CSV table of C-alpha atoms in Angstrom, one decimal:
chain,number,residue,atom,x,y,z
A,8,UNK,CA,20.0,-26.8,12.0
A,9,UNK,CA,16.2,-27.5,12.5
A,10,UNK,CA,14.5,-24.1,10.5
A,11,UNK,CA,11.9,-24.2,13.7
A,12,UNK,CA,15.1,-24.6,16.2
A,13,UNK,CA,16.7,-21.6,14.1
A,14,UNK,CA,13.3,-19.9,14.5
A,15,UNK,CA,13.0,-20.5,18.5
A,16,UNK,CA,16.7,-19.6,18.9
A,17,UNK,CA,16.2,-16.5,16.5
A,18,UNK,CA,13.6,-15.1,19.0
A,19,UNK,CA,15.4,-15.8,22.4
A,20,UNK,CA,18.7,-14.1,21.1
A,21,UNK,CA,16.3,-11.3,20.0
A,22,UNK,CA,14.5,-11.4,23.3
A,23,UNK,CA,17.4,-11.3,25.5
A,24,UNK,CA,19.4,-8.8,23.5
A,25,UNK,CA,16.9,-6.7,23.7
A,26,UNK,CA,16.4,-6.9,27.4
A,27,UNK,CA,20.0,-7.0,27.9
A,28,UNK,CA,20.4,-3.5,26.1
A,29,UNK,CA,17.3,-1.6,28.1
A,30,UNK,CA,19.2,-3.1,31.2
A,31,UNK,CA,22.5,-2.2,30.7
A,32,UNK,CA,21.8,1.5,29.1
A,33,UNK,CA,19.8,2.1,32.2
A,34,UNK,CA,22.6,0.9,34.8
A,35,UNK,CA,25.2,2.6,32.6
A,36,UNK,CA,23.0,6.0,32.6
A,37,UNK,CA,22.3,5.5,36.4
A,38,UNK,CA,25.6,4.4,37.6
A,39,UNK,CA,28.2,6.0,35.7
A,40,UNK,CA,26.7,8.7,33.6
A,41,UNK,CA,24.3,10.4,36.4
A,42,UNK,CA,24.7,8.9,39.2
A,43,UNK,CA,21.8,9.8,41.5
A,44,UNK,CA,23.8,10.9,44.5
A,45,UNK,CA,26.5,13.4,45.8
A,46,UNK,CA,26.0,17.6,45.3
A,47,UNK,CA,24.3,17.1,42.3
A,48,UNK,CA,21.6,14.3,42.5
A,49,UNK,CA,18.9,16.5,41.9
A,50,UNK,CA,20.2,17.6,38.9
A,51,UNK,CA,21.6,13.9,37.7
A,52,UNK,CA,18.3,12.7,38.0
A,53,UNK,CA,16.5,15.4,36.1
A,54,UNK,CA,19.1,14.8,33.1
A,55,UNK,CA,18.7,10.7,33.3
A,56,UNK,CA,15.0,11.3,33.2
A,57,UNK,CA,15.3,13.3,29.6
A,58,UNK,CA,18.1,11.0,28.2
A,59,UNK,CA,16.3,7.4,29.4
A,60,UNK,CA,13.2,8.0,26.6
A,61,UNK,CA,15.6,8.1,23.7
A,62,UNK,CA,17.6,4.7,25.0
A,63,UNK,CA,13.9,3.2,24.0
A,64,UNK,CA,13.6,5.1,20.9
A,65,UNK,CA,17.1,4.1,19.8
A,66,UNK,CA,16.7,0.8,18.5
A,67,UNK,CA,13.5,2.0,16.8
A,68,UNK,CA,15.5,5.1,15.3
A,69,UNK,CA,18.5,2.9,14.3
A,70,UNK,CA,16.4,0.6,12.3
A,71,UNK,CA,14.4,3.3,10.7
A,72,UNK,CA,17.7,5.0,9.6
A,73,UNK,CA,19.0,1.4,8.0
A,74,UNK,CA,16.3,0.3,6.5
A,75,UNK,CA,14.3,3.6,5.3
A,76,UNK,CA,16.6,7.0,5.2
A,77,UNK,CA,20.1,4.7,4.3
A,78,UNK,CA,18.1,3.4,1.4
A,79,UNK,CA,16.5,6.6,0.4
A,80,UNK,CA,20.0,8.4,-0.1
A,81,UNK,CA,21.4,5.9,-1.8
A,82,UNK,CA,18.6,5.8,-4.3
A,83,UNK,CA,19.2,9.5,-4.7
A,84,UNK,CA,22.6,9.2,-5.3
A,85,UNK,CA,22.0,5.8,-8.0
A,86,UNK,CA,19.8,8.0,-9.4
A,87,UNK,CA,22.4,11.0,-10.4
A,88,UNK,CA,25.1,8.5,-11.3
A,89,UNK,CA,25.9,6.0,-13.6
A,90,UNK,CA,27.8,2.9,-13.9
A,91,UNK,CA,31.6,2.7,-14.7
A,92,UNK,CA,32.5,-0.1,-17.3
A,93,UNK,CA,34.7,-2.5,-15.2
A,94,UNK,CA,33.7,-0.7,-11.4
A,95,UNK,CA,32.9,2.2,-10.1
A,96,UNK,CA,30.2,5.2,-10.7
A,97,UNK,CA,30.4,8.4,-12.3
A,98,UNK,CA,28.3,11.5,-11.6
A,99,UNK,CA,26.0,12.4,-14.6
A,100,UNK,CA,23.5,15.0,-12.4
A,101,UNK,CA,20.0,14.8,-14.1
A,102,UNK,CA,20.8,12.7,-17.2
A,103,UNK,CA,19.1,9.5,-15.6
A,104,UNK,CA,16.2,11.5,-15.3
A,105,UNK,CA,16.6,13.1,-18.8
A,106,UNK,CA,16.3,9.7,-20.4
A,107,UNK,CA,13.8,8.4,-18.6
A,108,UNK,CA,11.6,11.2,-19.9
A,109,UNK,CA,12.4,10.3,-23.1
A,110,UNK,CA,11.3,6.7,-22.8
A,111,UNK,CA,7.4,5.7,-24.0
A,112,UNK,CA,7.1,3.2,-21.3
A,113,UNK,CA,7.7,5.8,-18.5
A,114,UNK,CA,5.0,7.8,-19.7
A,115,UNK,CA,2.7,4.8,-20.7
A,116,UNK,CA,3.6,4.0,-16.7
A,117,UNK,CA,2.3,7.4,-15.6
A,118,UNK,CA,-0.5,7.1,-17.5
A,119,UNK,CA,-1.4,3.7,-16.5
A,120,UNK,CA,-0.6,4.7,-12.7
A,121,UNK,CA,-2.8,8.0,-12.9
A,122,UNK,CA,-6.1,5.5,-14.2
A,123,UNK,CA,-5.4,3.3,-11.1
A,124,UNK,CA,-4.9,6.2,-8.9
A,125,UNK,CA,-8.4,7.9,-10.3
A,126,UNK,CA,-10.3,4.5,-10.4
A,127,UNK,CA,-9.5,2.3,-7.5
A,128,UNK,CA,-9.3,4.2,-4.5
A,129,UNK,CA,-12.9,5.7,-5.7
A,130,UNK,CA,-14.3,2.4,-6.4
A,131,UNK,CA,-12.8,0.5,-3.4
A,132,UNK,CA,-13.8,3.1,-0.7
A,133,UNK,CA,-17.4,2.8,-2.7
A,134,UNK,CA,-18.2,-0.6,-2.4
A,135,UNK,CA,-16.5,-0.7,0.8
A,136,UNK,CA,-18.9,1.8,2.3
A,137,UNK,CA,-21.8,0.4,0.5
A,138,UNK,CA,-20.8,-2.8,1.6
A,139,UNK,CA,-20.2,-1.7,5.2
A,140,UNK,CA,-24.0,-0.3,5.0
A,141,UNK,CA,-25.7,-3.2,3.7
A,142,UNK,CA,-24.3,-5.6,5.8
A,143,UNK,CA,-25.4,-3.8,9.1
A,144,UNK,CA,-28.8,-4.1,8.1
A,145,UNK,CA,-29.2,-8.1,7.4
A,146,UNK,CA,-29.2,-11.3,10.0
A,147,UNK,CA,-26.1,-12.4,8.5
A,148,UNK,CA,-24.5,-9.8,8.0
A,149,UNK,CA,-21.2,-10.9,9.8
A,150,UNK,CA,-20.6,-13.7,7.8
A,151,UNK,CA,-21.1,-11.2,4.8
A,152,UNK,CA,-18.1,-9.3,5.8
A,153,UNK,CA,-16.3,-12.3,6.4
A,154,UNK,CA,-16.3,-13.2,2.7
A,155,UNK,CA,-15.5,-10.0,1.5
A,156,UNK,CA,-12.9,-8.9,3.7
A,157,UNK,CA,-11.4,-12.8,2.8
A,158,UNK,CA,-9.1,-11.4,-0.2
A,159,UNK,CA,-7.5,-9.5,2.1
A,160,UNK,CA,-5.5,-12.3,3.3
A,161,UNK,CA,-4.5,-13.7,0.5
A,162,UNK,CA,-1.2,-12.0,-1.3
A,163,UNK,CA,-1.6,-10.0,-4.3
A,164,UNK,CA,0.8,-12.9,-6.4
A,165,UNK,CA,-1.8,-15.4,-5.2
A,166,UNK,CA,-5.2,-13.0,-6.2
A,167,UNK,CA,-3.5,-12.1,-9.5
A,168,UNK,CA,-3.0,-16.2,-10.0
A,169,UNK,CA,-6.8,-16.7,-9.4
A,170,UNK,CA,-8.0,-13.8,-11.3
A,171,UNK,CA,-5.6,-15.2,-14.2
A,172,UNK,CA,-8.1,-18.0,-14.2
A,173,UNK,CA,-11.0,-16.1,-14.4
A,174,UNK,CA,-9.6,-14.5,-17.3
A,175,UNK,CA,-8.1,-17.6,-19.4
A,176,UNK,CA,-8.7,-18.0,-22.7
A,177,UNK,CA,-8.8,-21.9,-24.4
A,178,UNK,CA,-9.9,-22.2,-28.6
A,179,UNK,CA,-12.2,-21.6,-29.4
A,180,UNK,CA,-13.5,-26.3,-29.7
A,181,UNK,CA,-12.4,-26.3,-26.1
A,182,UNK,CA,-14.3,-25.9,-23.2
A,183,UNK,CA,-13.5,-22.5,-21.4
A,184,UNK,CA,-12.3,-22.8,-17.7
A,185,UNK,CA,-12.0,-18.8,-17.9
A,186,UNK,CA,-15.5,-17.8,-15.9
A,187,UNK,CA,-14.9,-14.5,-18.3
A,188,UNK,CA,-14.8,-16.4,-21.7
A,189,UNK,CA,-17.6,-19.1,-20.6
A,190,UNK,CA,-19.9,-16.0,-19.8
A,191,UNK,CA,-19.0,-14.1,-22.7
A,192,UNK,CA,-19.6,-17.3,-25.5
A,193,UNK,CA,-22.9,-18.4,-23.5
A,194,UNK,CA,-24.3,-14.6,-23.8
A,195,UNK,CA,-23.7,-14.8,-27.8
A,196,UNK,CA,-20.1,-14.2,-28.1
A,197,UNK,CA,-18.9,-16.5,-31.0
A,198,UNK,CA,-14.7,-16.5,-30.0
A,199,UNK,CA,-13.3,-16.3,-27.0
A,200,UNK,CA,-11.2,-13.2,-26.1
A,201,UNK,CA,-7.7,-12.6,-24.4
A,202,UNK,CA,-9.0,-10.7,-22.4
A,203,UNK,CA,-5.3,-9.2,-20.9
A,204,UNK,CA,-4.4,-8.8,-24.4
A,205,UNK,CA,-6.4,-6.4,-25.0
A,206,UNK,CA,-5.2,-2.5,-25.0
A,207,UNK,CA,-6.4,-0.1,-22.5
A,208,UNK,CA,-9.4,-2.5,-21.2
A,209,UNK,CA,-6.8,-5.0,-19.7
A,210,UNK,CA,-5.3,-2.4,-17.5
A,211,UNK,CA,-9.1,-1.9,-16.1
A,212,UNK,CA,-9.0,-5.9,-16.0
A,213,UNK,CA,-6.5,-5.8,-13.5
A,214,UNK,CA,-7.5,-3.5,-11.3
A,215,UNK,CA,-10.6,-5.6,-10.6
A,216,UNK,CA,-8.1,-7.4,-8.8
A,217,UNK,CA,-6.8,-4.6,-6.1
A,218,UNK,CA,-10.2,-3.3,-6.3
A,219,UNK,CA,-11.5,-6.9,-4.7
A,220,UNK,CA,-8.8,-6.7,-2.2
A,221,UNK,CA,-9.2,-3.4,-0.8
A,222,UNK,CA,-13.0,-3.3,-0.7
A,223,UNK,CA,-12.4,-5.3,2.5
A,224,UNK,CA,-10.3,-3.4,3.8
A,225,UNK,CA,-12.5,-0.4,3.3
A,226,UNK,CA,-15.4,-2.0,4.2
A,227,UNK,CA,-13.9,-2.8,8.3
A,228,UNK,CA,-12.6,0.4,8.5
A,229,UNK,CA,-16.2,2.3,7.0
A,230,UNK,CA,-18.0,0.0,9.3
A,231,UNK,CA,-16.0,0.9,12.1
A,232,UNK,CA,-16.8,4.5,11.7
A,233,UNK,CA,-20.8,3.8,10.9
A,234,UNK,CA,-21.3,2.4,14.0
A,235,UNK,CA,-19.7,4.9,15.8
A,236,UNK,CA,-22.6,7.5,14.7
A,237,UNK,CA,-24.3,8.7,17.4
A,238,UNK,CA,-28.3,7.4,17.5
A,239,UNK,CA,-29.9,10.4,17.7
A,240,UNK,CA,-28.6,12.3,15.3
A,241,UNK,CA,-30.0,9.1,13.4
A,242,UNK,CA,-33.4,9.5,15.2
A,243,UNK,CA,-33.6,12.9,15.0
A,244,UNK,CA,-33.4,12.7,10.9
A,245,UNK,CA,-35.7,10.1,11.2
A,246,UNK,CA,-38.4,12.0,13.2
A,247,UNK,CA,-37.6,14.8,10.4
A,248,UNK,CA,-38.8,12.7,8.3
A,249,UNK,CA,-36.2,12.4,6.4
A,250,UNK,CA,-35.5,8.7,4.0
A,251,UNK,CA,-32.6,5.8,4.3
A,252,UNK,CA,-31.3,7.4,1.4
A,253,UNK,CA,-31.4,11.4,2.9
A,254,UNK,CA,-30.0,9.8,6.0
A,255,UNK,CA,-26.8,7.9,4.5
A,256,UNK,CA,-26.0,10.7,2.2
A,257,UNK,CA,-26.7,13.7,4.3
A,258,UNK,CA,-26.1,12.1,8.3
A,259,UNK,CA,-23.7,9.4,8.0
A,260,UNK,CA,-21.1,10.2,5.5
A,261,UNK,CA,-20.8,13.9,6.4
A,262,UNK,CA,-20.3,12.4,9.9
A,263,UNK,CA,-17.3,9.8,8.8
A,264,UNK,CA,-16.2,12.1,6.0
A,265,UNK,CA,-12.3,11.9,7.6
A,266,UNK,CA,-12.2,8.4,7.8
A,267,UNK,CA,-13.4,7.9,4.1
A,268,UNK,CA,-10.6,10.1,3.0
A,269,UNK,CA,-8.1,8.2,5.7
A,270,UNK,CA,-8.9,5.2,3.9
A,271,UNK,CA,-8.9,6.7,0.6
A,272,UNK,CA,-5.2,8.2,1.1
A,273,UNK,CA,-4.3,4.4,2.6
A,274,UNK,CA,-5.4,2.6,-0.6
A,275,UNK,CA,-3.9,5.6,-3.1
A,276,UNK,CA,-0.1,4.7,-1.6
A,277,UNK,CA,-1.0,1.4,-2.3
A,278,UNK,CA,-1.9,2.0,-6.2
A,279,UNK,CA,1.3,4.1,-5.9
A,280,UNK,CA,3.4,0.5,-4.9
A,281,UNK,CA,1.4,-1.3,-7.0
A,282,UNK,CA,3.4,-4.2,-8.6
A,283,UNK,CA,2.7,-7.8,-8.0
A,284,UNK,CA,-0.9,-7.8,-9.6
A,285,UNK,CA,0.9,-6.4,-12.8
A,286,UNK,CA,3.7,-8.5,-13.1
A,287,UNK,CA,2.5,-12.1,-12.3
A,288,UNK,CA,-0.8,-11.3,-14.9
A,289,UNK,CA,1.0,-9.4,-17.8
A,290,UNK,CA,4.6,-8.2,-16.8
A,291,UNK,CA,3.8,-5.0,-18.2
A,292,UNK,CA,3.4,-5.8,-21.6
A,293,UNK,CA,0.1,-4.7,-23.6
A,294,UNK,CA,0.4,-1.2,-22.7
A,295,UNK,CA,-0.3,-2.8,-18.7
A,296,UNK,CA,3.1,-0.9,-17.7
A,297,UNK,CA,3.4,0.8,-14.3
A,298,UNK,CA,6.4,2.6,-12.5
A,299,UNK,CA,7.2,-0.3,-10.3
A,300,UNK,CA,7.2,-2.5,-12.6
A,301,UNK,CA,9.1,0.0,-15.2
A,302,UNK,CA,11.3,0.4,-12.2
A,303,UNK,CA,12.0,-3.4,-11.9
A,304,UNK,CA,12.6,-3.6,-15.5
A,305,UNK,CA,15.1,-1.0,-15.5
A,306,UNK,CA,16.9,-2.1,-12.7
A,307,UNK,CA,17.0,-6.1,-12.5
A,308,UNK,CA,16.6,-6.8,-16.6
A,309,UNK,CA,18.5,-3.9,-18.2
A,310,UNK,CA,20.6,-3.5,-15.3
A,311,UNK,CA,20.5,0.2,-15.6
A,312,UNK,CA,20.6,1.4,-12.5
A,313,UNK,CA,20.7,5.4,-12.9
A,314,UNK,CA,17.3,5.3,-14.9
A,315,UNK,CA,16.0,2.8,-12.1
A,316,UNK,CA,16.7,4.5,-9.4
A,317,UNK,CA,15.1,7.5,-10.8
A,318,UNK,CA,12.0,6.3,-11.7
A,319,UNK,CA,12.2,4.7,-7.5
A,320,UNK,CA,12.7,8.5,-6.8
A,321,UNK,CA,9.7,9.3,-8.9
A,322,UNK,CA,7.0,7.0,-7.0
A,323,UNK,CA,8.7,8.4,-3.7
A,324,UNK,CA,7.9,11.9,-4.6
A,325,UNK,CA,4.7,10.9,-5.2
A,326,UNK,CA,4.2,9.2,-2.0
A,327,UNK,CA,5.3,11.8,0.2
A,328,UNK,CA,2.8,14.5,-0.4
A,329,UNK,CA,-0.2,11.9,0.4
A,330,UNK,CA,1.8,10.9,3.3
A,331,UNK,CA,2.5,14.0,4.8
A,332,UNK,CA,-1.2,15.0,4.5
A,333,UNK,CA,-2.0,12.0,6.1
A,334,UNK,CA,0.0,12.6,8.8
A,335,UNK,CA,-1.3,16.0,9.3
A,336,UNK,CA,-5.0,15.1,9.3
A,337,UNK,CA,-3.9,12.3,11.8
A,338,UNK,CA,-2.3,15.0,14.5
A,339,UNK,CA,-5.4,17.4,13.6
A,340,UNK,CA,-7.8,14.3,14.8
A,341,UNK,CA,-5.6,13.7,17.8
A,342,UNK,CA,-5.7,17.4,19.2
């Protein structure tokens, strides 16, 4: 079968299930279930009218429980079991987790995840915001954000191939088609480096690359928020007599202070996930390691699923807390 006649037919079976189900539920809730006549109509009606929201949340609910609470407590229970020689699991408890606190890459992961977490959210949501300000205040300015918010379409596997070119190293009688090595010979340097090679500076090497994503992303949501500022509290600091810089610091950001931490929180779960950037540019090695990658290790090279799963559990529990709050602040905002 044709992949765009597979695609076509894909949608209508999806289209008419779906509108098949919402019809059916409804008739079968109206007809046979409460039927909206006889002694007790009134009362039929009232109870199709509370049961009729959840036939629409159903589908919605179903495919959350499949795909993210089925998955989720099966990961916990991988995580306190282990493998069986010829089939089968067998319950260990916390051993999983035992050994993995034992291993030096799960630590150099944490550590490597804690310098991501401290340094690009900061320096994303900074330029973004800077960006986001400076870009307001030029003719072509819109084109501006155009550029920059550009990485954001292109997949991390496909940023972390181009910044693998920036960063490519030839010998040193070659010609350098790395824009890092040709910079770094033409200022002085006499031979080129290997750059993601390099201990502890090659984890800040790649997260110039999420930090060149996400500043677009911060940058539309920042400038969203700017122009939201009322004028006169704008005029009013200006008739104070107050400068650009008094005015950005101490009128706009206090004024867009929740959305710079929404978008902070958004780009922390991200550094959280983060996976593709490390694996297609180093694969974790040269002290690069990070729990996802660690996790991927553990689970599709060594096979070991107990310690795999646990480390899975790990960047969960780490989620969650930034979620939750997010969630919270998002209710607050909405009452």
């Amino acid at each position: 079968m044709h992949p765009a006649f597979q695609g076509l037919l894909t949608i209508a079976i999806g289209v008419t299930g779906c509108v098949g189900y919402f019809y059916l539920s409804n008739q079968f809730l109206d007809r046979v279930l409460f039927p909206p006549r006889g002694p007790n109509a009134g009362r039929n009606i009232n109870r199709a009218n509370m049961i009729r929201p959840w036939l629409f949340l159903f589908p919605a609910l179903a495919a959350l429980g499949l795909y993210l609470a089925y998955p989720v407590v099966e990961t916990l229970r991988l995580s306190l079991t282990d493998r069986v020689p010829g089939g089968g699991y067998k319950w260990v408890g916390l051993d999983n987790y035992v050994q993995m606190a034992k291993e030096p890459k799960f630590w150099e992961a944490m550590r490597n995840n804690m310098f991501w977490l401290i340094i690009v959210p900061a320096m994303s949501t900074a330029f973004g915001l800077l960006v986001a300000q400076l870009t307001d205040r030029i003719r072509w300015g819109n084109l501006a954000k155009s550029l920059i918010f550009m990485p954001m379409a292109i997949s991390f596997v496909g940023a972390s191939v181009i910044w693998k070119l920036v960063y490519d190293t030839r010998p040193a009688e070659q010609d350098q088609i790395g824009m890092l090595n040709a910079l770094y010979i033409f200022f002085g340097g006499t031979e080129p480096q290997t750059w993601l090679t390099i201990p502890f500076w090659n984890s800040f090497l790649l997260m110039v690359v999420l930090i060149w994503i996400q500043t677009g992303f911060a940058m539309v949501i920042l400038s969203a928020a700017l122009r939201g500022i009322p004028e006169e509290t704008i005029e009013a600091a200006i008739l104070d007599g107050a400068n650009p810089f008094q005015i950005f610091f101490r009128i706009k950001v206090p004024q867009i202070k929740t959305t710079i931490l929404v978008v902070w929180t958004t780009i922390t779960i991200t550094v959280l996930k983060v996976f593709d950037i490390v694996f297609a540019m180093t694969n974790g090695q040269w002290e690069t390691q990070v729990l996802a990658n660690y996790m991927y290790d553990k689970l599709f090279r060594a096979n070991d699923w107990g310690v795999g799963s646990a480390s899975a559990m790990v960047i969960m529990l780490l989620v969650a807390p930034i979620l939750v709050w997010n969630v919270r602040n998002a209710r607050k905002e909405m009452e």
